Short mmCIF file of C-alpha atoms and ligand atoms in Angstrom, two decimals:
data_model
loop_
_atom_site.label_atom_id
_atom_site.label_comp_id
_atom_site.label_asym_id
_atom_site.label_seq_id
_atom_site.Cartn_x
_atom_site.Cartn_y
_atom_site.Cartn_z
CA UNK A 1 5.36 -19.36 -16.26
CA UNK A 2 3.63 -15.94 -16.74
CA UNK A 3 6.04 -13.40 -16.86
CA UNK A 4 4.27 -10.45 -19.68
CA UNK A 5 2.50 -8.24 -16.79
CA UNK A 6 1.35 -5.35 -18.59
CA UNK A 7 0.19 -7.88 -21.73
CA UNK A 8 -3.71 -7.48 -20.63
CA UNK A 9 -3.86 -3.59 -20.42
CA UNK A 10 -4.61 -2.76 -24.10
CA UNK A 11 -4.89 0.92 -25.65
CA UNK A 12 -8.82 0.39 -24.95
CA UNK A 13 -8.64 -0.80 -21.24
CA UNK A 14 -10.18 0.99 -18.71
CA UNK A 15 -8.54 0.45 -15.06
CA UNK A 16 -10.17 2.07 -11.86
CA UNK A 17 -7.45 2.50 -8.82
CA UNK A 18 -9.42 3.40 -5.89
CA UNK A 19 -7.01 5.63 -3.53
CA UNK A 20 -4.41 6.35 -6.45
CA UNK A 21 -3.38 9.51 -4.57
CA UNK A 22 -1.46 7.61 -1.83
CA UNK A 23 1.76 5.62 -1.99
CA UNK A 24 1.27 2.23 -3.48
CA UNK A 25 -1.95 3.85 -6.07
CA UNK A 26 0.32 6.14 -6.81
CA UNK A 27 3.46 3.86 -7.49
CA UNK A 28 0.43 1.67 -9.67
CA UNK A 29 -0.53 4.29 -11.69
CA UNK A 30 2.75 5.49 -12.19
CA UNK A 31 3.71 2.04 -13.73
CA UNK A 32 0.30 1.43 -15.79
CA UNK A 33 1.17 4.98 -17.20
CA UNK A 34 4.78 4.52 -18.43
CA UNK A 35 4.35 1.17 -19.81
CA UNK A 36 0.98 0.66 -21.18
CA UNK A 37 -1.75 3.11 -23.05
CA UNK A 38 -4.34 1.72 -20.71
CA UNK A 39 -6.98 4.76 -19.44
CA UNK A 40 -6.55 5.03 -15.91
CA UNK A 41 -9.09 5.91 -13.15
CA UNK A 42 -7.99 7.57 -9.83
CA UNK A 43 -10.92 7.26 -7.32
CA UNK A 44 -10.02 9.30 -4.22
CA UNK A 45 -11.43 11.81 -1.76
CA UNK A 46 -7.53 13.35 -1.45
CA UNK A 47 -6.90 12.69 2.29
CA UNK A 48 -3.68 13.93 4.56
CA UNK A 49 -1.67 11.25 3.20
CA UNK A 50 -2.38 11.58 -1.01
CA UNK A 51 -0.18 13.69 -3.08
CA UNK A 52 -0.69 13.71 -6.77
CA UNK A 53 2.45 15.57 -7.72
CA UNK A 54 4.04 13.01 -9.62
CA UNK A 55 1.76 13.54 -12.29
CA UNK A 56 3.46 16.79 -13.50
CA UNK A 57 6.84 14.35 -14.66
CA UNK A 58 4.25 11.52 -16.34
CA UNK A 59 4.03 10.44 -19.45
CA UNK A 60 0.81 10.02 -20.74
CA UNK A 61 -0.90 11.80 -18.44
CA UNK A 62 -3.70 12.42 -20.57
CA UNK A 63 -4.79 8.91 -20.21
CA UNK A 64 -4.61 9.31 -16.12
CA UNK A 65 -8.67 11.26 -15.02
CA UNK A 66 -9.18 11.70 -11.44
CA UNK A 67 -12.40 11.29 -9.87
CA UNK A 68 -12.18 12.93 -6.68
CA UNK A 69 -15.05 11.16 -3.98
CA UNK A 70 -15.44 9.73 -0.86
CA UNK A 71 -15.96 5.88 -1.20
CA UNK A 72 -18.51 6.38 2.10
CA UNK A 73 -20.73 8.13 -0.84
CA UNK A 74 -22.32 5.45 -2.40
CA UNK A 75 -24.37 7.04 -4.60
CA UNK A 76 -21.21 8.83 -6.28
CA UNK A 77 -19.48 5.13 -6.38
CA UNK A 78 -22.33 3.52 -8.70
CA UNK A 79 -22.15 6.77 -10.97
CA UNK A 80 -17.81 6.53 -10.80
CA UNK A 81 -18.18 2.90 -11.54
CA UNK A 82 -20.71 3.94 -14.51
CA UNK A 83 -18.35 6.59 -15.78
CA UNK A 84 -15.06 4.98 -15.80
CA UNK A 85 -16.92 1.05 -17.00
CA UNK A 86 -13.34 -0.39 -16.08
CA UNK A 87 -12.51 -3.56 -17.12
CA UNK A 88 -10.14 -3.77 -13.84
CA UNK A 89 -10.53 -2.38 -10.69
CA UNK A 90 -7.45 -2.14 -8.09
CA UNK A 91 -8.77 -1.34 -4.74
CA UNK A 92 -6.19 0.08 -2.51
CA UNK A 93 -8.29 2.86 -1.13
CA UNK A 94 -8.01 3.11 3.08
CA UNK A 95 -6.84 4.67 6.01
CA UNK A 96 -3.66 2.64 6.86
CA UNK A 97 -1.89 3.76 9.44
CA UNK A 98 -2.19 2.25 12.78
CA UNK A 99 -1.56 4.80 15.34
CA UNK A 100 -4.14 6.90 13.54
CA UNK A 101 -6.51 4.13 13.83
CA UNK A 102 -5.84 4.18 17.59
CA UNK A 103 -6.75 7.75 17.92
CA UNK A 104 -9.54 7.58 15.65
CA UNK A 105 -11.18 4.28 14.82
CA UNK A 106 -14.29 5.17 13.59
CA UNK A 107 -12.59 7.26 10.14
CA UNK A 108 -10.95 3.66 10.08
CA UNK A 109 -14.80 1.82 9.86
CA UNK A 110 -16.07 4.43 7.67
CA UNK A 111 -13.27 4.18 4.62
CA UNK A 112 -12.08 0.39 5.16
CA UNK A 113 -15.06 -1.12 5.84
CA UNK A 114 -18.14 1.23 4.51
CA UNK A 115 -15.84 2.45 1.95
CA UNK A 116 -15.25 -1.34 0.48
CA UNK A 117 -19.24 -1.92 1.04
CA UNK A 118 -19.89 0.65 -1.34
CA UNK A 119 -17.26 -0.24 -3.77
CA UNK A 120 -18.46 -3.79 -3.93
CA UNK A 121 -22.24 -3.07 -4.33
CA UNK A 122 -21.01 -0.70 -7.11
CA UNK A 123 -18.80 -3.39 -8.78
CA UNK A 124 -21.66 -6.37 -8.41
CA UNK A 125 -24.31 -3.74 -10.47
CA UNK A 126 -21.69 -2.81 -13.27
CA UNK A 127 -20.32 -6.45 -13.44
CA UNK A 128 -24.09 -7.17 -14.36
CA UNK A 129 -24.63 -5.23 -16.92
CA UNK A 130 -21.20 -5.84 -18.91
CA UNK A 131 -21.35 -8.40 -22.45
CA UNK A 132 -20.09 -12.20 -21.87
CA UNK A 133 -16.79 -11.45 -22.82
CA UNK A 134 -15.87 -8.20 -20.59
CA UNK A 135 -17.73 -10.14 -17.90
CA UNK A 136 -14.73 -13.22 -18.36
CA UNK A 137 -12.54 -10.98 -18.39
CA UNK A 138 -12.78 -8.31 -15.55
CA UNK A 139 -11.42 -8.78 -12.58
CA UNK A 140 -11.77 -6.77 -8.80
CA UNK A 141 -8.16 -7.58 -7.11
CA UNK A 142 -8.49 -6.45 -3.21
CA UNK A 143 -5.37 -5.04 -1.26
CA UNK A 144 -4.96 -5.77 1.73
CA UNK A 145 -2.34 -6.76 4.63
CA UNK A 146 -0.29 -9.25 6.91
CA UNK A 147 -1.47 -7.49 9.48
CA UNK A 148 -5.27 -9.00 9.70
CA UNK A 149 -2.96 -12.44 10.48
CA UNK A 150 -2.40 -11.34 14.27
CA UNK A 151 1.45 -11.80 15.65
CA UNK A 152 3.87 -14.08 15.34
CA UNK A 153 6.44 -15.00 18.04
CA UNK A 154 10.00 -15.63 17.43
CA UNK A 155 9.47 -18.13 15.17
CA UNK A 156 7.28 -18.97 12.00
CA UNK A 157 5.44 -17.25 9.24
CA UNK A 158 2.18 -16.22 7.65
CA UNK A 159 0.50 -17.84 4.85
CA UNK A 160 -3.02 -17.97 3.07
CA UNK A 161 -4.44 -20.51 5.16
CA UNK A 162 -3.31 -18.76 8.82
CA UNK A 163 -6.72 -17.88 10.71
CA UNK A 164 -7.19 -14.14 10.65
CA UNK A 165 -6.51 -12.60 13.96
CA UNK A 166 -6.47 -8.79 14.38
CA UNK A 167 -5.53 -6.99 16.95
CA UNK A 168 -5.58 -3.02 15.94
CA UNK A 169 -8.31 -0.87 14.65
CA UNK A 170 -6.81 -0.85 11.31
CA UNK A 171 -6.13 -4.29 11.03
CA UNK A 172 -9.77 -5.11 11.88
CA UNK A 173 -11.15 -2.96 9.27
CA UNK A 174 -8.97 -4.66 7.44
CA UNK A 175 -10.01 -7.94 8.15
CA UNK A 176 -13.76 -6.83 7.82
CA UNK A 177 -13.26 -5.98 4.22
CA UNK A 178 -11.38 -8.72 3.21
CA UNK A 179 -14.32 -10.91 4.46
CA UNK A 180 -17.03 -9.15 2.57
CA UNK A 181 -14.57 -8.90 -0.59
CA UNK A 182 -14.52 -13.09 -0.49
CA UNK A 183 -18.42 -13.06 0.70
CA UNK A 184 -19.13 -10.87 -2.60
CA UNK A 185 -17.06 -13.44 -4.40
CA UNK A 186 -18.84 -16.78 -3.11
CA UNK A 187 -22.20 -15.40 -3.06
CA UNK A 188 -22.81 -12.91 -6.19
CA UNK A 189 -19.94 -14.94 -8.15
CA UNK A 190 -17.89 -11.33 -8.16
CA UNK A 191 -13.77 -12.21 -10.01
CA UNK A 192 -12.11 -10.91 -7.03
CA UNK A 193 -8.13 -11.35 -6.02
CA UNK A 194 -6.98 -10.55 -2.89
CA UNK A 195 -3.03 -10.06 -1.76
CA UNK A 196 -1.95 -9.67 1.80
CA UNK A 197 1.37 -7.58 1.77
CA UNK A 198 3.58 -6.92 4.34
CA UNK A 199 5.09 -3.05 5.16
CA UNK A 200 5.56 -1.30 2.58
CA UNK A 201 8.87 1.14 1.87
CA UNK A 202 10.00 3.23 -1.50
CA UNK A 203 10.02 6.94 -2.61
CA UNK A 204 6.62 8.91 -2.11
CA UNK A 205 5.75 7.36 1.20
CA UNK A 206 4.14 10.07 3.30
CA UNK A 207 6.14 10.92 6.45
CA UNK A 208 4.22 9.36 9.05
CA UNK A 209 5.19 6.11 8.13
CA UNK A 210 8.35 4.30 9.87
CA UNK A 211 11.16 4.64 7.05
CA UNK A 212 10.45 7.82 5.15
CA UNK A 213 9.65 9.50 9.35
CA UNK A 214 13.08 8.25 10.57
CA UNK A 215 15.03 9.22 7.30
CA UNK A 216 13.17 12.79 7.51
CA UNK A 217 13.73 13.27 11.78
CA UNK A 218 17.41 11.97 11.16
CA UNK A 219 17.98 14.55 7.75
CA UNK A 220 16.84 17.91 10.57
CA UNK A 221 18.43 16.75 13.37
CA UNK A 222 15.06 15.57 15.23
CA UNK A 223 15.03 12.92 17.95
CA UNK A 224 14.29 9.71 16.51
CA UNK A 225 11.75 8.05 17.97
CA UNK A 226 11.81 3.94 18.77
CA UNK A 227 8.44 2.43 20.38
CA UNK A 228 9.28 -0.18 23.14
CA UNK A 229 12.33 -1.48 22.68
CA UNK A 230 12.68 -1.75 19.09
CA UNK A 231 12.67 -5.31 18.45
CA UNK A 232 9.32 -5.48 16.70
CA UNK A 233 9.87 -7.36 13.67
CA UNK A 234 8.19 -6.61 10.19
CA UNK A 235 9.29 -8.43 6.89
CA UNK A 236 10.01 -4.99 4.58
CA UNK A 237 8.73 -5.17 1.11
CA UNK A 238 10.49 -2.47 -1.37
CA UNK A 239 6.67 -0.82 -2.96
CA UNK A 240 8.27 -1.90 -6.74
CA UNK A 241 8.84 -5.32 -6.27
CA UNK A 242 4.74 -4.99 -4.51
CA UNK A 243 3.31 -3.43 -7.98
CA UNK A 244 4.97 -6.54 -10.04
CA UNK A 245 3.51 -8.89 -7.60
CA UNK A 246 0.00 -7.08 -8.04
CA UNK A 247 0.28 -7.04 -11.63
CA UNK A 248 0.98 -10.36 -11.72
CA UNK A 249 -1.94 -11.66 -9.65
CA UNK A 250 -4.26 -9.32 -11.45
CA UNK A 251 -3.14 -10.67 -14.92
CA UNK A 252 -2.56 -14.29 -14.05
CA UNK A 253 -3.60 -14.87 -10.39
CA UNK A 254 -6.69 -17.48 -9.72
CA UNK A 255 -9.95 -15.84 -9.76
CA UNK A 256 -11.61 -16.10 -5.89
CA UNK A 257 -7.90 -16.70 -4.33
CA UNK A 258 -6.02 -14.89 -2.11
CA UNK A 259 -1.75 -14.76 -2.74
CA UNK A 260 0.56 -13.15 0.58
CA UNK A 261 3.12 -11.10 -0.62
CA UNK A 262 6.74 -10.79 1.51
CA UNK A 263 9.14 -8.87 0.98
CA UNK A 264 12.20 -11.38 2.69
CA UNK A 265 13.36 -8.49 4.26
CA UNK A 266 12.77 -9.11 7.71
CA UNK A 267 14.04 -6.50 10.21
CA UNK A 268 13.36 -5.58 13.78
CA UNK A 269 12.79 -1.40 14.05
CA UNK A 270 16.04 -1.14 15.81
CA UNK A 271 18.02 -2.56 12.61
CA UNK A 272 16.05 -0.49 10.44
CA UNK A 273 16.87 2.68 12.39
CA UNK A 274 20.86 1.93 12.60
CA UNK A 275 20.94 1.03 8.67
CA UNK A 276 19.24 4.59 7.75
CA UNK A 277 21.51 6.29 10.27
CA UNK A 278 24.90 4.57 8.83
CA UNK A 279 23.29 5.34 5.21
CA UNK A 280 22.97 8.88 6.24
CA UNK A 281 26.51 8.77 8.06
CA UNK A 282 28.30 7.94 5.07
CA UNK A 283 26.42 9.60 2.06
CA UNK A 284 24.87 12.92 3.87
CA UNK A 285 26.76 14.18 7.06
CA UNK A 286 29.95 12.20 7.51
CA UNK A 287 30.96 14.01 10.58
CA UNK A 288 28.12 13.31 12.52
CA UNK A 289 26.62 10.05 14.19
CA UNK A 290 23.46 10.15 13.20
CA UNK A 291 22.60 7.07 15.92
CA UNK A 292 23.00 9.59 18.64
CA UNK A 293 19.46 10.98 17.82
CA UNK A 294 18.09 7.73 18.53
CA UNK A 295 15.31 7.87 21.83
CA UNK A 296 13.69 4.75 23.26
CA UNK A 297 9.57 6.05 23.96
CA UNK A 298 6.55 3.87 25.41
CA UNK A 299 5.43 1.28 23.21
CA UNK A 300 2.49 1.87 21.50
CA UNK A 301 -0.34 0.14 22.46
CA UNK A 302 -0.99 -3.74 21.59
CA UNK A 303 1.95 -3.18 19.09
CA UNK A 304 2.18 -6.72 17.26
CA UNK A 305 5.75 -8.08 17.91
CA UNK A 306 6.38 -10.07 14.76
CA UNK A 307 5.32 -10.07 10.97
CA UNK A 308 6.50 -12.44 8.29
CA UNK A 309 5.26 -14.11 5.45
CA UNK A 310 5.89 -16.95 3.28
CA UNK A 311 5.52 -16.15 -0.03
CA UNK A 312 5.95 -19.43 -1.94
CA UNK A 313 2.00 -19.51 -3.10
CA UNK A 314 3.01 -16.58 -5.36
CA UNK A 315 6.50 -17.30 -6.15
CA UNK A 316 5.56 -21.03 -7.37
CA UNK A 317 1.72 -19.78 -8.92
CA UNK A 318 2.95 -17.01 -10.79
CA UNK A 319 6.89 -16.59 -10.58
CA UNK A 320 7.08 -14.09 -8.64
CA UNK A 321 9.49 -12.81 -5.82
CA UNK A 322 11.64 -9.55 -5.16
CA UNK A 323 14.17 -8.14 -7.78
CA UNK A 324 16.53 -6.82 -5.67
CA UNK A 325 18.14 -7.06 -1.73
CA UNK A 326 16.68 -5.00 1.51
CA UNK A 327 19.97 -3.06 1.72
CA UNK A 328 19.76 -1.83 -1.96
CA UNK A 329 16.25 -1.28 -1.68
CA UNK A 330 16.76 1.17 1.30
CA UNK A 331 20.00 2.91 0.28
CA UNK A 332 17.97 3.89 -3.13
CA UNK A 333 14.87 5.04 -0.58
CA UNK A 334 17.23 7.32 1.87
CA UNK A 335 18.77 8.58 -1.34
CA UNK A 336 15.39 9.27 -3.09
CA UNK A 337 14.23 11.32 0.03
CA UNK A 338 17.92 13.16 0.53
CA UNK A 339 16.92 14.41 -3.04
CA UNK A 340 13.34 14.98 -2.68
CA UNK A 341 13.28 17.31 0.54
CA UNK A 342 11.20 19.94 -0.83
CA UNK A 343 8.78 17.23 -1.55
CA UNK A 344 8.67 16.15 2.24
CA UNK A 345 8.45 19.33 3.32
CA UNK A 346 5.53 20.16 0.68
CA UNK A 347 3.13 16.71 1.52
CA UNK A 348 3.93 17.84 5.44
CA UNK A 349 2.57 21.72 5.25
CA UNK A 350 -0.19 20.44 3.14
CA UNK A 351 -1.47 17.94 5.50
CA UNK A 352 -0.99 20.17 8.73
CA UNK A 353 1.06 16.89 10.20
CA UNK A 354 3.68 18.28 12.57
CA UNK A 355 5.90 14.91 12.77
CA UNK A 356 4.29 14.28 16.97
CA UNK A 357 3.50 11.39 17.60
CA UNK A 358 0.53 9.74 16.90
CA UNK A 359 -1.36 6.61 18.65
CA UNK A 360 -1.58 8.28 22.47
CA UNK A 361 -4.89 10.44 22.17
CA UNK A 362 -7.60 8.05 23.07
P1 LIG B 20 -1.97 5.64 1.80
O1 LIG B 20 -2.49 6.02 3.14
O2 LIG B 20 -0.66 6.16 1.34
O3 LIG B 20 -3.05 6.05 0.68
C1 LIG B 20 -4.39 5.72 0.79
C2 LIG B 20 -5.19 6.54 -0.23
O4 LIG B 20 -6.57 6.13 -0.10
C3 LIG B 20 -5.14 8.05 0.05
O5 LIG B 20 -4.87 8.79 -1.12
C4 LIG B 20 -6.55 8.37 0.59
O6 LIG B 20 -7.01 9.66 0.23
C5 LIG B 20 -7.38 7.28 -0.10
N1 LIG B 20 -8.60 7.00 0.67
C6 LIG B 20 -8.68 6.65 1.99
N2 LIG B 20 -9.96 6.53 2.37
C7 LIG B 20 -10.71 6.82 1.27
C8 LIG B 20 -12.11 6.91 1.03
N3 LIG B 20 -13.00 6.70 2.02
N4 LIG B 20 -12.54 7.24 -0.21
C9 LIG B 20 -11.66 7.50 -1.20
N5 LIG B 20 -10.32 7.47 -1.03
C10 LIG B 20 -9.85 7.13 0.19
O7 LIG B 20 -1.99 4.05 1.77
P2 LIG B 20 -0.95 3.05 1.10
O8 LIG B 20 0.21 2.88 1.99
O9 LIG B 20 -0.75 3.45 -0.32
O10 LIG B 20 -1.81 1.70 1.16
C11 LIG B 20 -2.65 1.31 0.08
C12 LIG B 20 -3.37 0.03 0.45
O11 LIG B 20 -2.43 -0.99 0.75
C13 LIG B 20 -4.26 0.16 1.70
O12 LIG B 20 -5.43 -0.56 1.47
C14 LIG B 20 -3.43 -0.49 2.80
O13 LIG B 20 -4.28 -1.04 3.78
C15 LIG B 20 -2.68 -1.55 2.02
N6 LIG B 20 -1.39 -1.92 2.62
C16 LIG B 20 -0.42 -0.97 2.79
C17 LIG B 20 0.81 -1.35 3.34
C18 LIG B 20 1.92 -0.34 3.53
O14 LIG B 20 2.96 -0.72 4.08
N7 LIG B 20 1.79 0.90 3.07
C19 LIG B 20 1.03 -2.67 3.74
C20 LIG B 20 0.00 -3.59 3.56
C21 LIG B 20 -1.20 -3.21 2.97
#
C-alpha cells in the first residue's frame, strides 16, 4: 500500500499550485514547504478570499515564488507555465462559494471555467515540449467537488460513477471544468487526476464560509445565521486529512481517474452550529449560552439538502481515509480561530466583506 506521500517531490521538483493564496492552496503549500525542498509555484490573481500571511512563519520560504495573474489571461498562463516548467501542477484555483455564485455567476464562468480552459491549453503546450521521462512522470491533478453530483435525499451516497447533476452556479462551473479536464485527458492524452471533495473546514478558512462565519458571529456576539431550517446535510472533511488524500492521488493515484474524497463527518447545519456554540460555551465564555444567538433566515435559493460521499475508491486504491474524529477536528478549528482573531479581523478589512449575507442580490 502506498503510504510515502512526499517521496516524489525531490530538491529539483518544480510544483505549480494554481490559487495557493486561498484555503486548501494555502494548507498545500504549507505542507510541500515544511516537509519537502520541492520549488513551489503560487499562481493567483489574489482575490477577496486569498491571504498569504502564513508565509511570514514558513520554513523554506525561499523555495515558495508567487506569480500573481489572472488564469482568464491566457497569454500570461503559457508564459507562467514556461517559467515555473513544473513537473506537477495542483489546480485548485476558483471562485467557490455558492451564494457568491448566485449574486454573480458570470465571475463564476470566467475563473472556473475560462480560467481551467486556459490552464489546460497551457499545460497540453508545455507537456509537449518536456523529454520522455518528465513527460512519464508529470502529472495535472484537478480539484474539484461533491457538489457537481446534485442532492441526495435522506438516504445514500456519492461515488465516481454517480451522473453529474448541478444545480448552483458554482457547481456548474464546476462541472464544466471537470468535463474539459477529462476531455483534455482522452483526447490530447494530458496525465490528469481529478478528486471530488466534500466541505471543507480547518484554520485559515476565510470568514464567509459556514464554520469559520459561525465561530467568528458567535466570538462578537452577532446573530447567527441558519438558512431554512438547518437540516441541510454536508459530510465535513477536516482541510488536513484533504491535503494527504491529494498527495496521495497525485503520487500514487491512476492517471485519467477520478477518486471522491469524504470526510465521514456528516452533519446537518443545525448540529454544526450547536457543537461550535457548546465549544465556545465551555472553553471561551462560560457564562453565556452562546445558542441564544442562533436566528432561523430564508433558505437560500435551490440550497441542495444532502451531501455525502463514499470514499472506499480511495481508501482501498491508495489507503487512504481521515486521521482523526469530526469533534476533534472542530474543537482544534474553534480553538485555532479563538487564537487567531486578529487574523479574522485582518482577511475581513482587507477584503471589504462586512459578514451580510450573501446569495439574495440577483
Ligand atoms: P478559496 O476561495 O479559499 O481560494 C481560491 C483561490 O483561487 C483564491 O486565492 C483566489 O484568488 C484564486 N483564484 C480564483 N479565481 C482565480 C483566477 N481566475 N485566476 C487566478 N487565481 C484565482 O477556495 P478553497 O476553499 O481553497 O477551494 C480550492 C478549490 O477546492 C476550489 O477549486 C474549490 O472549488 C475546491 N473545493 C473546495 C471545497 C471547500 O470546502 N472549500 C470543497 C470542495 C472543493
Amino acid at each position: 500500500m502506498p503510504e510515502d506521500i512526499y517521496k516524489i517531490f525531490k530538491e529539483e521538483t518544480k510544483v505549480l499550485v494554481t490559487g495557493g493564496a486561498g484555503f486548501i492552496g494555502g494548507c498545500f503549500i504549507r505542507r510541500l514547504l515544511n516537509n519537502t525542498n520541492a520549488k513551489i509555484f503560487n499562481l493567483d490573481k489574489l482575490s477577496y478570499a486569498s491571504d498569504l500571511s502564513w508565509l511570514n512563519y514558513s520554513n523554506n520560504k525561499d523555495n515558495f515564488k508567487l506569480i500573481n495573474i489572472n488564469l482568464k489571461d491566457s497569454d500570461a498562463v503559457i508564459r507562467a507555465l514556461k517559467d515555473a516548467n513544473p513537473d506537477y501542477v495542483i489546480h485548485l484555483a476558483a471562485e467557490s462559494h455558492v451564494d457568491r455564485s448566485i449574486d454573480n455567476p458570470s465571475s463564476f464562468i470566467e475563473s472556473n471555467i475560462v480560467g481551467t480552459f486556459n490552464l489546460l491549453n497551457a499545460v497540453k503546450i508545455h507537456f509537449k515540449n518536456l523529454n520522455h521521462e518528465r513527460k512519464n512522470n508529470f502529472r495535472l491533478l484537478h480539484v474539484s467537488t461533491d457538489e457537481v453530483y446534485g442532492s441526495l435525499g435522506s438516504t445514500g451516497f456519492f461515488s465516481e460513477s454517480t451522473p453529474y447533476d448541478p444545480r448552483s452556479p458554482y457547481s456548474a462551473s464546476k462541472a464544466a471544468s471537470d468535463h474539459l479536464v477529462n476531455a483534455w485527458h482522452h483526447t490530447y492524452d494530458l496525465p490528469i487526476l481529478l478528486t471530488n471533495c466534500s466541505n471543507n473546514f480547518g484554520p485559515y478558512q476565510f470568514p464567509e464560509k459556514l464554520i469559520p462565519l459561525i465561530i467568528n458571529k458567535a466570538i462578537n456576539k452577532n446573530e447567527i445565521p441558519i438558512y431554512g431550517d438547518g437540516l441541510n446535510v454536508r459530510d465535513w472533511l477536516f482541510v488536513e486529512d484533504h491535503i494527504d488524500a491529494l498527495l496521495k492521488v497525485i503520487s500514487f493515484g491512476n492517471i485519467g481517474k477520478c477518486y471522491c474524497v469524504g470526510g465521514f463527518g456528516e452533519k446537518n447545519n443545525l448540529e454544526i452550529v450547536k457543537n461550535i456554540c457548546e465549544i465556545l460555551d465551555s472553553s471561551f465564555r462560560r457564562d453565556f449560552n452562546h445558542e441564544s444567538l442562533i436566528k432561523f433566515v430564508k433558505d437560500r435559493p435551490g440550497h441542495d439538502k444532502r451531501y455525502s460521499i463514499d470514499s472506499s475508491l480511495i481508501q482501498k486504491e491508495l489507503n487512504w481515509k481521515p486521521k482523526t474524529d469530526f469533534s476533534s477536528n472542530l474543537k482544534f478549528t474553534v480553538n485555532w480561530y479563538l487564537q487567531n482573531t486578529k487574523w479574522i479581523e485582518n482577511v475581513l478589512t482587507k477584503s471589504d466583506y462586512l459578514g451580510t449575507r450573501l446569495g439574495t442580490n440577483f
